[in-house]
Amino acid sequence: MVVASKLAFDNPVFSMFAFHSSMLVAKMLLVTLRTALARIASKSFSNDEDIDAFTDGDNVKSVAHGSGDEFVERCRRAHLNDLENVLPFLAVGLLYVLTNPTPKAAAAHLCGKTKFMAQIN
């Protein structure tokens, strides 16, 4: 029952964690959308299924990862960076909430980490 009380929205630390986590997940989803739209706009795809679905076969670049349009690659790297950093933050942050930190310490840690990871790429 003690764990359940720490993972409730009446706990200010969990509320902060939930807010910051939802902002990071929303940012990660937006970067995913930006990557997909950049690939469609530049007609730079990494597999044949996407080429068939999004083009009529004219002026298409079929590229492997790490080559092709620079903006697409930048978007792709930003998305990979989010996957490498946001997902561990969610797991470690939840464990941090379970340690029952003071709200002031939690605000410093969670806000700082969120600001660092949510930089606009």
Coordinates of N, CA and C in Angstrom, one line a residue:
M1 N 0.8 -1.2 0.0 CA 0.0 0.0 0.0 C 0.9 1.3 0.0
V2 N 2.1 1.2 0.5 CA 2.9 2.3 0.6 C 3.3 2.8 -0.8
V3 N 3.6 1.8 -1.7 CA 4.0 2.1 -3.1 C 2.8 2.8 -3.8
A4 N 1.6 2.3 -3.5 CA 0.5 2.8 -4.2 C 0.2 4.3 -3.8
S5 N 0.5 4.6 -2.6 CA 0.4 6.0 -2.2 C 1.4 7.0 -2.8
K6 N 2.6 6.4 -3.1 CA 3.6 7.2 -3.7 C 3.3 7.4 -5.2
L7 N 2.6 6.5 -5.8 CA 2.2 6.6 -7.2 C 0.8 7.1 -7.5
A8 N 0.4 8.0 -6.6 CA -0.9 8.6 -6.8 C -0.7 10.1 -7.1
F9 N -1.7 10.7 -7.8 CA -1.6 12.1 -8.2 C -1.7 13.1 -7.0
D10 N -2.1 12.6 -5.8 CA -2.1 13.5 -4.7 C -0.7 13.7 -4.1
N11 N 0.3 12.8 -4.6 CA 1.7 13.0 -4.2 C 2.3 14.0 -5.2
P12 N 2.8 15.1 -4.7 CA 3.3 16.2 -5.6 C 4.5 15.7 -6.4
V13 N 5.3 14.8 -5.9 CA 6.4 14.4 -6.7 C 6.0 13.5 -7.9
F14 N 5.0 12.6 -7.7 CA 4.5 11.9 -8.8 C 3.8 12.7 -9.8
S15 N 3.1 13.7 -9.3 CA 2.4 14.7 -10.2 C 3.4 15.4 -11.1
M16 N 4.5 15.8 -10.5 CA 5.6 16.5 -11.3 C 6.1 15.5 -12.3
F17 N 6.4 14.3 -11.9 CA 7.0 13.2 -12.8 C 6.0 12.9 -13.9
A18 N 4.7 12.8 -13.6 CA 3.8 12.5 -14.7 C 3.7 13.7 -15.7
F19 N 3.7 14.9 -15.2 CA 3.7 16.0 -16.1 C 4.9 16.1 -17.0
H20 N 6.1 16.0 -16.4 CA 7.3 16.1 -17.2 C 7.4 14.9 -18.2
S21 N 7.0 13.7 -17.7 CA 7.1 12.5 -18.6 C 6.2 12.7 -19.8
S22 N 5.0 13.2 -19.5 CA 4.0 13.4 -20.6 C 4.5 14.4 -21.6
M23 N 5.2 15.4 -21.2 CA 5.8 16.4 -22.1 C 6.9 15.8 -22.9
L24 N 7.7 15.0 -22.3 CA 8.8 14.4 -23.1 C 8.3 13.3 -24.1
V25 N 7.2 12.6 -23.7 CA 6.7 11.6 -24.6 C 6.0 12.3 -25.8
A26 N 5.3 13.5 -25.5 CA 4.7 14.2 -26.6 C 5.7 14.8 -27.5
K27 N 6.8 15.3 -27.0 CA 7.9 15.8 -27.8 C 8.5 14.6 -28.7
M28 N 8.6 13.5 -28.1 CA 9.2 12.3 -28.8 C 8.2 11.9 -30.0
L29 N 6.9 12.0 -29.8 CA 6.0 11.7 -30.8 C 6.0 12.7 -31.9
L30 N 6.2 14.0 -31.5 CA 6.2 15.1 -32.5 C 7.5 14.9 -33.4
V31 N 8.6 14.5 -32.8 CA 9.8 14.3 -33.6 C 9.6 13.1 -34.5
T32 N 8.9 12.1 -34.1 CA 8.6 11.0 -35.0 C 7.8 11.5 -36.2
L33 N 6.8 12.3 -36.0 CA 6.0 12.9 -37.1 C 6.8 13.8 -38.0
R34 N 7.7 14.6 -37.4 CA 8.6 15.4 -38.2 C 9.5 14.6 -39.0
T35 N 10.0 13.5 -38.5 CA 10.9 12.6 -39.3 C 10.1 12.0 -40.5
A36 N 8.9 11.5 -40.3 CA 8.1 11.0 -41.3 C 7.8 12.0 -42.4
L37 N 7.4 13.2 -42.0 CA 7.0 14.2 -42.9 C 8.3 14.7 -43.7
A38 N 9.4 14.7 -43.1 CA 10.7 15.1 -43.8 C 11.0 14.0 -44.9
R39 N 10.8 12.8 -44.5 CA 11.1 11.7 -45.5 C 10.1 11.8 -46.7
I40 N 8.8 12.1 -46.4 CA 7.9 12.2 -47.5 C 8.2 13.4 -48.4
A41 N 8.5 14.5 -47.7 CA 8.7 15.8 -48.5 C 10.0 15.7 -49.4
S42 N 11.0 15.0 -48.9 CA 12.2 14.9 -49.7 C 12.3 13.6 -50.5
K43 N 11.2 12.8 -50.4 CA 11.2 11.5 -51.1 C 12.4 10.7 -50.9
S44 N 12.8 10.6 -49.6 CA 14.0 9.9 -49.2 C 13.6 8.8 -48.3
F45 N 13.5 7.6 -48.8 CA 12.9 6.5 -48.0 C 14.0 5.4 -47.8
S46 N 13.8 4.6 -46.7 CA 14.8 3.6 -46.4 C 14.3 2.2 -46.8
N47 N 13.0 2.1 -47.3 CA 12.6 0.7 -47.7 C 11.6 0.8 -48.9
D48 N 11.5 -0.2 -49.6 CA 10.7 -0.3 -50.8 C 9.2 -0.1 -50.5
E49 N 8.7 -0.5 -49.4 CA 7.3 -0.3 -49.1 C 6.9 1.1 -49.0
D50 N 7.7 1.9 -48.4 CA 7.5 3.4 -48.3 C 7.5 4.0 -49.7
I51 N 8.4 3.6 -50.5 CA 8.5 4.1 -51.8 C 7.2 3.9 -52.6
D52 N 6.7 2.6 -52.5 CA 5.5 2.3 -53.2 C 4.3 3.1 -52.6
A53 N 4.3 3.3 -51.3 CA 3.1 3.9 -50.7 C 3.1 5.4 -50.9
F54 N 4.2 6.1 -50.9 CA 4.2 7.5 -50.9 C 4.6 8.2 -52.2
T55 N 5.0 7.5 -53.2 CA 5.4 8.1 -54.4 C 4.8 7.5 -55.6
D56 N 4.9 8.1 -56.8 CA 4.5 7.5 -58.0 C 5.6 6.9 -58.8
G57 N 6.8 6.8 -58.2 CA 8.0 6.3 -58.8 C 8.9 7.3 -59.5
D58 N 8.5 8.6 -59.4 CA 9.3 9.6 -60.0 C 10.3 10.3 -59.0
N59 N 11.5 10.4 -59.4 CA 12.5 11.2 -58.6 C 12.6 10.7 -57.2
V60 N 12.8 9.4 -56.9 CA 12.8 8.8 -55.6 C 14.2 8.5 -55.2
K61 N 14.6 8.8 -53.9 CA 15.9 8.4 -53.4 C 15.6 7.2 -52.4
S62 N 16.1 6.1 -52.8 CA 16.1 4.9 -51.8 C 17.4 4.9 -51.1
V63 N 17.5 5.2 -49.9 CA 18.7 5.4 -49.2 C 18.8 4.5 -48.0
A64 N 20.0 4.2 -47.6 CA 20.3 3.4 -46.4 C 20.4 4.4 -45.3
H65 N 20.3 3.9 -44.0 CA 20.5 4.8 -42.9 C 21.9 5.5 -42.9
G66 N 22.0 6.7 -42.6 CA 23.2 7.4 -42.6 C 23.6 8.1 -43.9
S67 N 22.7 8.1 -44.8 CA 23.0 8.8 -46.1 C 21.7 9.4 -46.6
G68 N 21.8 10.2 -47.6 CA 20.6 10.9 -48.1 C 20.5 12.3 -47.7
D69 N 19.2 12.7 -47.6 CA 18.9 14.1 -47.3 C 19.4 14.5 -45.9
E70 N 20.1 15.6 -45.7 CA 20.6 16.0 -44.5 C 19.6 16.3 -43.4
F71 N 18.5 16.9 -43.8 CA 17.4 17.3 -42.9 C 16.7 16.0 -42.4
V72 N 16.5 15.0 -43.3 CA 16.0 13.8 -42.9 C 16.9 13.1 -41.9
E73 N 18.1 13.1 -42.1 CA 19.1 12.4 -41.2 C 19.1 13.1 -39.9
R74 N 19.0 14.4 -39.9 CA 19.0 15.2 -38.6 C 17.7 14.8 -37.8
C75 N 16.6 14.7 -38.5 CA 15.4 14.3 -37.8 C 15.5 12.9 -37.2
R76 N 16.0 12.0 -38.0 CA 16.2 10.6 -37.6 C 17.1 10.5 -36.4
R77 N 18.2 11.3 -36.4 CA 19.1 11.2 -35.3 C 18.4 11.8 -34.0
A78 N 17.6 12.8 -34.2 CA 16.9 13.4 -33.0 C 15.9 12.4 -32.5
H79 N 15.3 11.7 -33.3 CA 14.3 10.6 -32.8 C 15.1 9.5 -32.1
L80 N 16.2 9.1 -32.7 CA 17.0 8.0 -32.0 C 17.5 8.5 -30.7
N81 N 17.9 9.8 -30.6 CA 18.4 10.4 -29.3 C 17.3 10.4 -28.3
D82 N 16.0 10.7 -28.7 CA 14.9 10.6 -27.8 C 14.7 9.2 -27.3
L83 N 14.7 8.2 -28.2 CA 14.5 6.9 -27.8 C 15.6 6.4 -26.8
E84 N 16.8 6.9 -27.0 CA 17.9 6.5 -26.1 C 17.9 7.2 -24.7
N85 N 17.2 8.4 -24.7 CA 17.2 9.1 -23.4 C 15.9 9.2 -22.7
V86 N 14.8 9.4 -23.4 CA 13.5 9.6 -22.8 C 13.0 8.3 -22.1
L87 N 13.2 7.1 -22.8 CA 12.7 5.9 -22.3 C 13.4 5.5 -21.0
P88 N 14.7 5.6 -20.9 CA 15.4 5.4 -19.6 C 15.0 6.4 -18.5
F89 N 14.7 7.6 -18.9 CA 14.3 8.6 -18.0 C 13.0 8.2 -17.3
L90 N 12.1 7.6 -18.1 CA 10.8 7.2 -17.6 C 10.9 6.1 -16.5
A91 N 11.8 5.2 -16.8 CA 12.0 4.1 -15.9 C 12.8 4.6 -14.6
V92 N 13.8 5.3 -14.8 CA 14.6 5.8 -13.6 C 13.8 6.8 -12.8
G93 N 13.1 7.6 -13.5 CA 12.3 8.6 -12.8 C 11.2 8.0 -12.0
L94 N 10.6 6.9 -12.5 CA 9.6 6.2 -11.6 C 10.3 5.6 -10.4
L95 N 11.4 5.1 -10.6 CA 12.2 4.6 -9.4 C 12.5 5.7 -8.4
Y96 N 12.9 6.9 -9.0 CA 13.2 8.0 -8.1 C 12.0 8.5 -7.3
V97 N 10.8 8.4 -7.9 CA 9.6 8.8 -7.2 C 9.4 7.9 -6.0
L98 N 9.7 6.6 -6.2 CA 9.5 5.6 -5.1 C 10.5 5.8 -4.0
T99 N 11.5 6.6 -4.2 CA 12.5 6.9 -3.0 C 11.9 8.0 -2.1
N100 N 10.8 8.6 -2.5 CA 10.1 9.6 -1.6 C 10.9 10.8 -1.4
P101 N 11.4 11.5 -2.5 CA 12.2 12.7 -2.3 C 11.3 13.8 -1.9
T102 N 11.9 14.9 -1.4 CA 11.1 16.1 -1.0 C 10.7 16.7 -2.4
P103 N 9.6 17.4 -2.4 CA 9.1 18.0 -3.6 C 10.1 19.0 -4.2
K104 N 10.8 19.8 -3.3 CA 11.8 20.7 -3.8 C 12.9 20.0 -4.5
A105 N 13.5 19.0 -4.0 CA 14.5 18.2 -4.6 C 14.0 17.6 -5.9
A106 N 12.8 17.0 -5.9 CA 12.3 16.4 -7.0 C 12.1 17.4 -8.2
A107 N 11.6 18.6 -7.8 CA 11.5 19.7 -8.8 C 12.8 20.0 -9.5
A108 N 13.8 20.1 -8.7 CA 15.2 20.4 -9.2 C 15.6 19.3 -10.2
H109 N 15.5 18.1 -9.7 CA 16.0 17.0 -10.6 C 15.1 16.8 -11.8
L110 N 13.8 16.7 -11.6 CA 12.9 16.4 -12.7 C 12.9 17.5 -13.8
C111 N 12.8 18.8 -13.3 CA 12.8 19.9 -14.2 C 14.1 20.0 -15.0
G112 N 15.2 19.8 -14.3 CA 16.5 19.9 -15.0 C 16.7 18.9 -16.0
K113 N 16.3 17.7 -15.7 CA 16.5 16.6 -16.7 C 15.5 16.8 -17.8
T114 N 14.3 17.2 -17.5 CA 13.3 17.4 -18.6 C 13.8 18.5 -19.5
K115 N 14.3 19.6 -19.0 CA 14.7 20.7 -19.8 C 15.9 20.3 -20.7
F116 N 16.8 19.5 -20.1 CA 17.9 19.0 -20.9 C 17.5 18.1 -22.0
M117 N 16.6 17.2 -21.8 CA 16.2 16.3 -22.8 C 15.2 16.9 -23.8
A118 N 14.5 17.9 -23.5 CA 13.5 18.5 -24.4 C 14.0 19.6 -25.2
Q119 N 15.3 19.7 -25.3 CA 15.8 20.8 -26.2 C 15.4 20.6 -27.6
I120 N 15.0 21.7 -28.2 CA 14.5 21.6 -29.6 C 15.7 21.3 -30.5
N121 N 15.6 20.2 -31.3 CA 16.6 19.8 -32.2 C 16.6 20.5 -33.5

